[in-house]
XYZ file of C-alpha atoms in Angstrom:
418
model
C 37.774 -17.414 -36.157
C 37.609 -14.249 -38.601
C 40.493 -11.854 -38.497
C 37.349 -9.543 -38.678
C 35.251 -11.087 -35.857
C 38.778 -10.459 -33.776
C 38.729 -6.706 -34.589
C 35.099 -6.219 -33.935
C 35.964 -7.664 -30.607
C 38.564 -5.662 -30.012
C 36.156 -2.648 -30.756
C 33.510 -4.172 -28.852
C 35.878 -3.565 -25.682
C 37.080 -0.517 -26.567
C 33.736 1.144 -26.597
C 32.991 -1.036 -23.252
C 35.932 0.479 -21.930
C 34.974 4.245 -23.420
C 31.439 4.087 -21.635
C 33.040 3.018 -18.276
C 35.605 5.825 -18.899
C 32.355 7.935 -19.489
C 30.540 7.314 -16.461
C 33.831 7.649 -14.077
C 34.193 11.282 -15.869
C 30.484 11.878 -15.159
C 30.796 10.308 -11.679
C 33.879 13.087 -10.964
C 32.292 16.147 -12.600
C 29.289 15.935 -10.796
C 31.259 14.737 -7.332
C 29.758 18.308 -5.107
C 26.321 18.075 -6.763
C 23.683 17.811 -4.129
C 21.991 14.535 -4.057
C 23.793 12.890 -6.932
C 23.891 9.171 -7.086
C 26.501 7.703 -8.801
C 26.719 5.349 -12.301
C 28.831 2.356 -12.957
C 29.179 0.108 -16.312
C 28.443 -3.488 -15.632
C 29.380 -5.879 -18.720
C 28.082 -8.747 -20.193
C 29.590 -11.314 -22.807
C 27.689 -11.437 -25.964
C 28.998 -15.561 -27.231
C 28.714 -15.939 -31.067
C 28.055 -19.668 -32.076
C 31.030 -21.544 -32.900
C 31.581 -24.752 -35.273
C 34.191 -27.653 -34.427
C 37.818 -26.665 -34.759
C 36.756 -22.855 -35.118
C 36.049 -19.944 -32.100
C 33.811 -17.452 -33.318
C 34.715 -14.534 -31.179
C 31.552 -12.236 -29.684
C 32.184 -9.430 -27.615
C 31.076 -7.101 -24.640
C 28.044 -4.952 -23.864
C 27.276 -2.447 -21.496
C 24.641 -1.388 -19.085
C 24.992 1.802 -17.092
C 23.847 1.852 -13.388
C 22.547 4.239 -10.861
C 23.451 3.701 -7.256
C 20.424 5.254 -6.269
C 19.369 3.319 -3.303
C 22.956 4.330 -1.939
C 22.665 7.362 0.568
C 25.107 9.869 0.326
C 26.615 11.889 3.495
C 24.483 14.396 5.185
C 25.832 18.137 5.592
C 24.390 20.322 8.134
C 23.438 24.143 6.200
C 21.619 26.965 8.287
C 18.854 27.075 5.562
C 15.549 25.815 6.784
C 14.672 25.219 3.080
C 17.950 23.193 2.846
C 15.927 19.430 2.674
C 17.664 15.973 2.901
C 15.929 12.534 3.386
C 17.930 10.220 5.962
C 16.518 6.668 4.695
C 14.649 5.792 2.351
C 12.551 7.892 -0.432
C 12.393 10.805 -2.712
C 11.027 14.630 -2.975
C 8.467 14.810 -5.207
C 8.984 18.234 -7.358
C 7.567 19.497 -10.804
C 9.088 21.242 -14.066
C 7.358 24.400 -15.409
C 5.113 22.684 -17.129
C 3.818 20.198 -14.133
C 5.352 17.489 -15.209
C 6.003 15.296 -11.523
C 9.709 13.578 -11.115
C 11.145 12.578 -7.897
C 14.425 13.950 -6.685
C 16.974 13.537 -3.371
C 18.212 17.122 -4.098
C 16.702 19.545 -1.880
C 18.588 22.384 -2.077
C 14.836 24.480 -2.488
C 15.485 28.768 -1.917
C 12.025 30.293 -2.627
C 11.670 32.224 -6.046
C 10.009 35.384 -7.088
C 6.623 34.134 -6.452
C 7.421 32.324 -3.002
C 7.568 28.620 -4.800
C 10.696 26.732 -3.185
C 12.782 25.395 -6.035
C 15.960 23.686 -6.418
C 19.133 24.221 -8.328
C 17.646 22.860 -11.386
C 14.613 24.782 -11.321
C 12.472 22.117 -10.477
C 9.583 23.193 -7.801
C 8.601 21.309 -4.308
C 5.237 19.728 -3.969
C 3.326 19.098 -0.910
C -0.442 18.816 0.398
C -1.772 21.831 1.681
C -3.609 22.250 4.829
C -6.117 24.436 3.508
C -8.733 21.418 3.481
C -7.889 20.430 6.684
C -5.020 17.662 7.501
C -4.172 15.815 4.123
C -3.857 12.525 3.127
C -1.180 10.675 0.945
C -2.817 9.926 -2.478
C -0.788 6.077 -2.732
C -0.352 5.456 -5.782
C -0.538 8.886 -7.788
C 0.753 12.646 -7.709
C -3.266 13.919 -7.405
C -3.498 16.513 -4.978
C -0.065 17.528 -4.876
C 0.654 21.412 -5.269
C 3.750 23.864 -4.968
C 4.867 24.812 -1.962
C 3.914 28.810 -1.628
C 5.429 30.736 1.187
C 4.680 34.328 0.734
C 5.358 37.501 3.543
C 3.079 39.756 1.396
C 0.375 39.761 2.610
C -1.326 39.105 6.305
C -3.643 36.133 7.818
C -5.285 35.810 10.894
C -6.985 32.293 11.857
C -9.819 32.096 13.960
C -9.788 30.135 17.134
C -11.477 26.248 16.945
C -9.677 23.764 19.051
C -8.345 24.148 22.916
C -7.052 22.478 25.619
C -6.511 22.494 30.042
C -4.695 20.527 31.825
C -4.605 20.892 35.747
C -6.345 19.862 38.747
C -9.655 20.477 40.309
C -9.501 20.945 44.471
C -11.421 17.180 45.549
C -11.958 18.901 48.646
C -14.148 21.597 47.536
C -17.339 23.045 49.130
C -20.311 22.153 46.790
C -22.406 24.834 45.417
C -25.825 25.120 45.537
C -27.684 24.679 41.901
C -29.381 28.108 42.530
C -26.132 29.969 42.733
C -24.460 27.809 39.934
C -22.418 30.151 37.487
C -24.836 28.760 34.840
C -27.568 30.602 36.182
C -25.861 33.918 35.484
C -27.413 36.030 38.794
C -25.407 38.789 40.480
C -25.566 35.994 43.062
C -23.423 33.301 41.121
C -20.920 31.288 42.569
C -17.956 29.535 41.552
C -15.223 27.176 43.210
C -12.595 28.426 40.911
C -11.659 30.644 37.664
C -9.337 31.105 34.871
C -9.633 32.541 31.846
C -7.590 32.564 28.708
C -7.421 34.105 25.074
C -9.265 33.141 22.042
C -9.411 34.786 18.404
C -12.651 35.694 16.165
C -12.474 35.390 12.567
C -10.485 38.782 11.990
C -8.088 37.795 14.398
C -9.393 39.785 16.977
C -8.131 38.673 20.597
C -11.192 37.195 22.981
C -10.758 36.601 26.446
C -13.320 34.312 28.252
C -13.567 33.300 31.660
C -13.947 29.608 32.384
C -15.637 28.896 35.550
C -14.795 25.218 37.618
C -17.484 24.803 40.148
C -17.774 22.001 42.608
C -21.673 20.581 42.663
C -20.725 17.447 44.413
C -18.936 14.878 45.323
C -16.799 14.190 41.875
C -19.176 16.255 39.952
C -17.798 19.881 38.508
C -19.760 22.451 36.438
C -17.423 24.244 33.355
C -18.906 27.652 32.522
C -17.378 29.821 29.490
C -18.200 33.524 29.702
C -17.139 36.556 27.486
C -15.190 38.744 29.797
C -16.159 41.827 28.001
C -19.731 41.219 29.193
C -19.144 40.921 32.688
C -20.677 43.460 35.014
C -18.221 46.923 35.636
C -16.538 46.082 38.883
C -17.931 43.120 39.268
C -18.183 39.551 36.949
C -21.833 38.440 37.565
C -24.474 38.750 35.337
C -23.013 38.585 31.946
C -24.809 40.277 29.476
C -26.020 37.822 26.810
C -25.245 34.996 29.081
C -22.887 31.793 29.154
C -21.031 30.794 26.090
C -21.367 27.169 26.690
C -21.006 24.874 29.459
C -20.682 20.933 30.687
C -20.860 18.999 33.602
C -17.807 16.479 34.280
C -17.569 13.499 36.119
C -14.787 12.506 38.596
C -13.666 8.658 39.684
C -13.777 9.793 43.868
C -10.808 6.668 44.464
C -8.584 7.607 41.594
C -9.293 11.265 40.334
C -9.361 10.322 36.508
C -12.387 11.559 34.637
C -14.535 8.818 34.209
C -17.770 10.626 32.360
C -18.974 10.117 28.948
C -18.468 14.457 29.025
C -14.842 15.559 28.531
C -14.999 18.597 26.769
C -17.477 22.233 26.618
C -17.824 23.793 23.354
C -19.165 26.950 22.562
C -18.467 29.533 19.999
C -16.288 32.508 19.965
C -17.869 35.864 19.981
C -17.745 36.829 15.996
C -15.665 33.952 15.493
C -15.974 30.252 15.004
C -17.315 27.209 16.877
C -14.798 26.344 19.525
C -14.371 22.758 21.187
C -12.425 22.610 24.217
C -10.969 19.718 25.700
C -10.884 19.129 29.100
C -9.745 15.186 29.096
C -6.796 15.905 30.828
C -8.188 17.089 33.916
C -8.170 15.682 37.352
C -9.139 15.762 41.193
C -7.380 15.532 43.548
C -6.345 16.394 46.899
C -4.470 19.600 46.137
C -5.301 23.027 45.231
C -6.486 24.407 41.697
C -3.859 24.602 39.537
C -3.669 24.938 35.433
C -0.477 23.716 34.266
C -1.129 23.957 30.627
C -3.523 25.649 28.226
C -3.286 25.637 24.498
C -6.081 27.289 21.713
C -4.755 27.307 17.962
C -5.828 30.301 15.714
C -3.770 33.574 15.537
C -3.756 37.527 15.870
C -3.312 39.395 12.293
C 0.559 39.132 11.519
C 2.928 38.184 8.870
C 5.130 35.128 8.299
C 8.491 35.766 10.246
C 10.058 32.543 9.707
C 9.387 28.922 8.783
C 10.273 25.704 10.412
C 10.062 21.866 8.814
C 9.242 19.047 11.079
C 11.031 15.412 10.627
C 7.382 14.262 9.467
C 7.538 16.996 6.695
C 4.939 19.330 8.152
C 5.641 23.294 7.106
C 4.824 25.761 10.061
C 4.579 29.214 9.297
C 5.721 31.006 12.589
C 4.069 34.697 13.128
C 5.440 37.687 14.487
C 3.011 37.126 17.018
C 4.885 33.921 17.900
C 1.868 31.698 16.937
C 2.695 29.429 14.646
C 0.385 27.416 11.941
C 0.443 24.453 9.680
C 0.879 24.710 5.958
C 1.425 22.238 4.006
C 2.973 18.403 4.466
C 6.108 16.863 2.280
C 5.769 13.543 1.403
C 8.026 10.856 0.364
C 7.388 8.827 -2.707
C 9.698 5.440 -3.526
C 9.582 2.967 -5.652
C 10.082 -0.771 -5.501
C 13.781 -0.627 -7.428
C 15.141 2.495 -7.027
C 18.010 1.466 -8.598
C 16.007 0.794 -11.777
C 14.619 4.583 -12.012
C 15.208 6.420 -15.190
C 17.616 9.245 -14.581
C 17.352 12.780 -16.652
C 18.843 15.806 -16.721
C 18.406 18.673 -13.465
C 19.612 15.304 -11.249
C 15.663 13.903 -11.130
C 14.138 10.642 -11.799
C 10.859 8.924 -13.402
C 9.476 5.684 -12.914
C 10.167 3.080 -15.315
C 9.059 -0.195 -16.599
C 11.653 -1.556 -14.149
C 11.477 0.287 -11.406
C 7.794 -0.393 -10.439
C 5.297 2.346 -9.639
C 5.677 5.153 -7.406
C 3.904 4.922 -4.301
C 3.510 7.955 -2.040
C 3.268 8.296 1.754
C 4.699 10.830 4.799
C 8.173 10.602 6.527
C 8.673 8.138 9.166
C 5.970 5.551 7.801
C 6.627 2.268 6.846
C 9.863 1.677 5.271
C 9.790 5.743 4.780
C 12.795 7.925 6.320
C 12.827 11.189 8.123
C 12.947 14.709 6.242
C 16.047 16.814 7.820
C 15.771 20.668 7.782
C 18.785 22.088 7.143
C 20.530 19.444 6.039
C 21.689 18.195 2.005
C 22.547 15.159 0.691
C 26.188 15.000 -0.891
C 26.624 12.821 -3.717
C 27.634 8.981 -3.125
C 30.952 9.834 -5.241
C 33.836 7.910 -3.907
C 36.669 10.051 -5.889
C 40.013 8.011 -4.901
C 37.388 4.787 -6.200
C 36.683 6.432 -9.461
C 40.218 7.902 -10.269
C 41.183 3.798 -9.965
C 38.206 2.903 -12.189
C 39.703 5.266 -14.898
C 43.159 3.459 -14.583
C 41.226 -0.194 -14.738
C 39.810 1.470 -18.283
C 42.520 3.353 -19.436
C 44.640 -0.447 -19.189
C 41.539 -2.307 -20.229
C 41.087 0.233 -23.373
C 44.566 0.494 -24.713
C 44.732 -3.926 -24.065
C 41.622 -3.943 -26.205
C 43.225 -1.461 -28.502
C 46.004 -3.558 -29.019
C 43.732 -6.636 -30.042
C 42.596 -4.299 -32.845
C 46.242 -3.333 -34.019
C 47.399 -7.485 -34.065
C 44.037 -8.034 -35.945
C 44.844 -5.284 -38.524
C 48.765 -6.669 -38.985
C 47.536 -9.833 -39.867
C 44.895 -8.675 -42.237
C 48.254 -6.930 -43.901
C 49.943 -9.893 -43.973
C 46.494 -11.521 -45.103
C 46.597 -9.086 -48.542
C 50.203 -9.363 -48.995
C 49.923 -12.995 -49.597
C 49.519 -12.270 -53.096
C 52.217 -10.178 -54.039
């Protein structure tokens, strides 16, 4: 063995020792940073070849790891843009200049132009409803955008999709097809009515009358007026006519409806074509009752507040109290998380190691929930780290010593000749 293969050892584990000293100080600096993961120095020998009778001493290396995969603790905020991830998966956000990463800090406040960014300036991406419901794109960022939540300015939806649910009298007097509301005479007749409110495409509120009429035994006729048409003082005839209209079928033994028709659509006055379900419906022996009715679209009005579902879906809630979809989070992960290059503004990027990023919503697959109001803490163990710096401060000053005895005996070594 070389005196100088001993002190390159000796260095060897001293810078070993200095990088493990380096993460721990990173580890405890950054122990309150939302959704930090912590690193760790592993070591590995590197074995020089040796000849008989000598030892040909090698030395240590180092490779830094990220406890990524490790979850941190969940604390509870009273910002609905406050975003944590309990299970598996990452936020997909962007720099200024687009560039994707993926992130588990979701500390996002909205900026100047209504983008939700984090503390590092990095901005949320989503799907936007505003091509109907999205899909994941798998295995790339395409079709990802900011998330834009702006007050400015107002939005009124028009009115496409509706629902009843109730019950439809089975004992009900029949009516004759002459004096079916269909027919629209100042004769019509009807078993029973409700009506409910729809909006055009300014946002204009439209109430219709819907008509149930009895024609049979299990057989029903749904009408759909526009109540501003109805006769003064009266309902029958409407001018312009019915809206729309279906006949349903009822099972007589069991009440269900059994016809291939379960729904009437029509289209709103000045607004949009309007299909409205009627699958939950039944007859029975009991009077008419309606014990729900739901029809999307909203009145003009500006965002009050906004609320995140555990599937990652943004609602914008109206003054109005109606409430609408925006956009949908979604959850990218990777098949070593662990492997994942880290960089600065606490973000990652797939690596050659990691595997590719594949993208998908909350709650599918091996995919976790998204938790409103809610940040991840960092995975920091302090009283852990504070007993890693110990382990290195004794490791570092034993290696240091290795290096001193080498350098004595190099003295000795050169004094020889004197």
């Amino acid at each position: 063995m070389s005196l100088y293969g001993m002190m390159r050892t000796g260095v060897s584990g001293m810078n070993a020792q200095a990088n493990r000293l380096s993460t721990v100080a990173d580890n405890i600096a950054n122990s309150d940073t939302t959704g930090y993961k912590r690193s760790s120095a592993e070591f590995s020998t590197l074995v020089m070849p040796s000849t008989g009778g000598a030892y040909n001493s090698g030395g240590v290396t180092t490779t830094i790891r990220q406890a990524v995969s490790d979850p941190g603790v969940l604390q509870y905020t009273t910002s609905v843009s406050d975003l944590a991830v309990s299970g598996d998966g990452f936020f997909v956000v962007q720099d200024p200049s687009g560039t994707p990463f993926l992130t588990r800090a979701g500390a996002f406040v909205p900026d100047g132009q209504g983008r939700l960014v984090n503390a590092a300036g990095f901005q949320l991406m989503a799907y936007s409803y505003d091509n109907g419901v999205p899909a994941a794109t798998v295995n790339g960022f395409e079709g990802l955008v900011p998330v834009v939540i702006s007050d400015q300015g107002m939005t009124a939806t028009p009115s496409t999709e509706g629902s009843y649910t109730g019950n439809l009298p089975a004992g009900a007097t029949p009516v004759a097809a002459a004096s079916l509301p269909s027919t629209n005479s100042a004769t019509a007749q009807y078993t029973s009515k409700s009506s409910m409110v729809a909006y055009d495409n300014l946002g204009n509120k439209k109430l219709l009358d819907v008509y149930f009429t009895n024609t049979g035994a299990g057989t029903w006729q749904v009408s759909v007026f526009d109540q501003s048409k109805a006769t003064a003082g009266t309902s029958f005839p409407y001018t312009g006519g019915q809206l729309g209209s279906a006949n349903l079928t009822f099972d007589t033994t069991t009440g269900k409806l059994t016809g291939a028709v379960n729904s009437v659509s029509f289209t709103v006055p000045n607004g949009a074509a309007m299909n409205l379900d009627l699958s939950n419906l039944t007859q029975l022996g009991a009077g008419f009752t309606v014990t729900d009715a739901q029809v999307n679209g909203n009145a003009p009005s500006t965002i009050d507040k906004v609320q995140i579902g555990k599937d990652g879906t943004i609602y914008a809630q109206y003054k109005d109290g109606s409430t609408k979809a925006l956009y949908k989070i979604p959850l990218a992960d990777v098949q070593s998380p662990d492997q994942l290059k880290a960089l600065p503004g606490n973000v990652y990027a797939q690596g050659t190691e990691s595997g590719a990023v594949r993208i998908g919503f909350a709650n599918e697959g091996k995919l976790g929930s998204i938790i409103s109001g809610a940040l991840e803490n960092s995975n920091v163990d302090i009283a852990e780290e504070l007993t890693n710096m110990i382990a290195a401060q004794r490791s570092y000053t034993a290696n240091s010593k290795v290096f001193q005895t080498g350098s004595d005996l190099m003295d000795v070594l050169v004094n020889l000749k004197r």
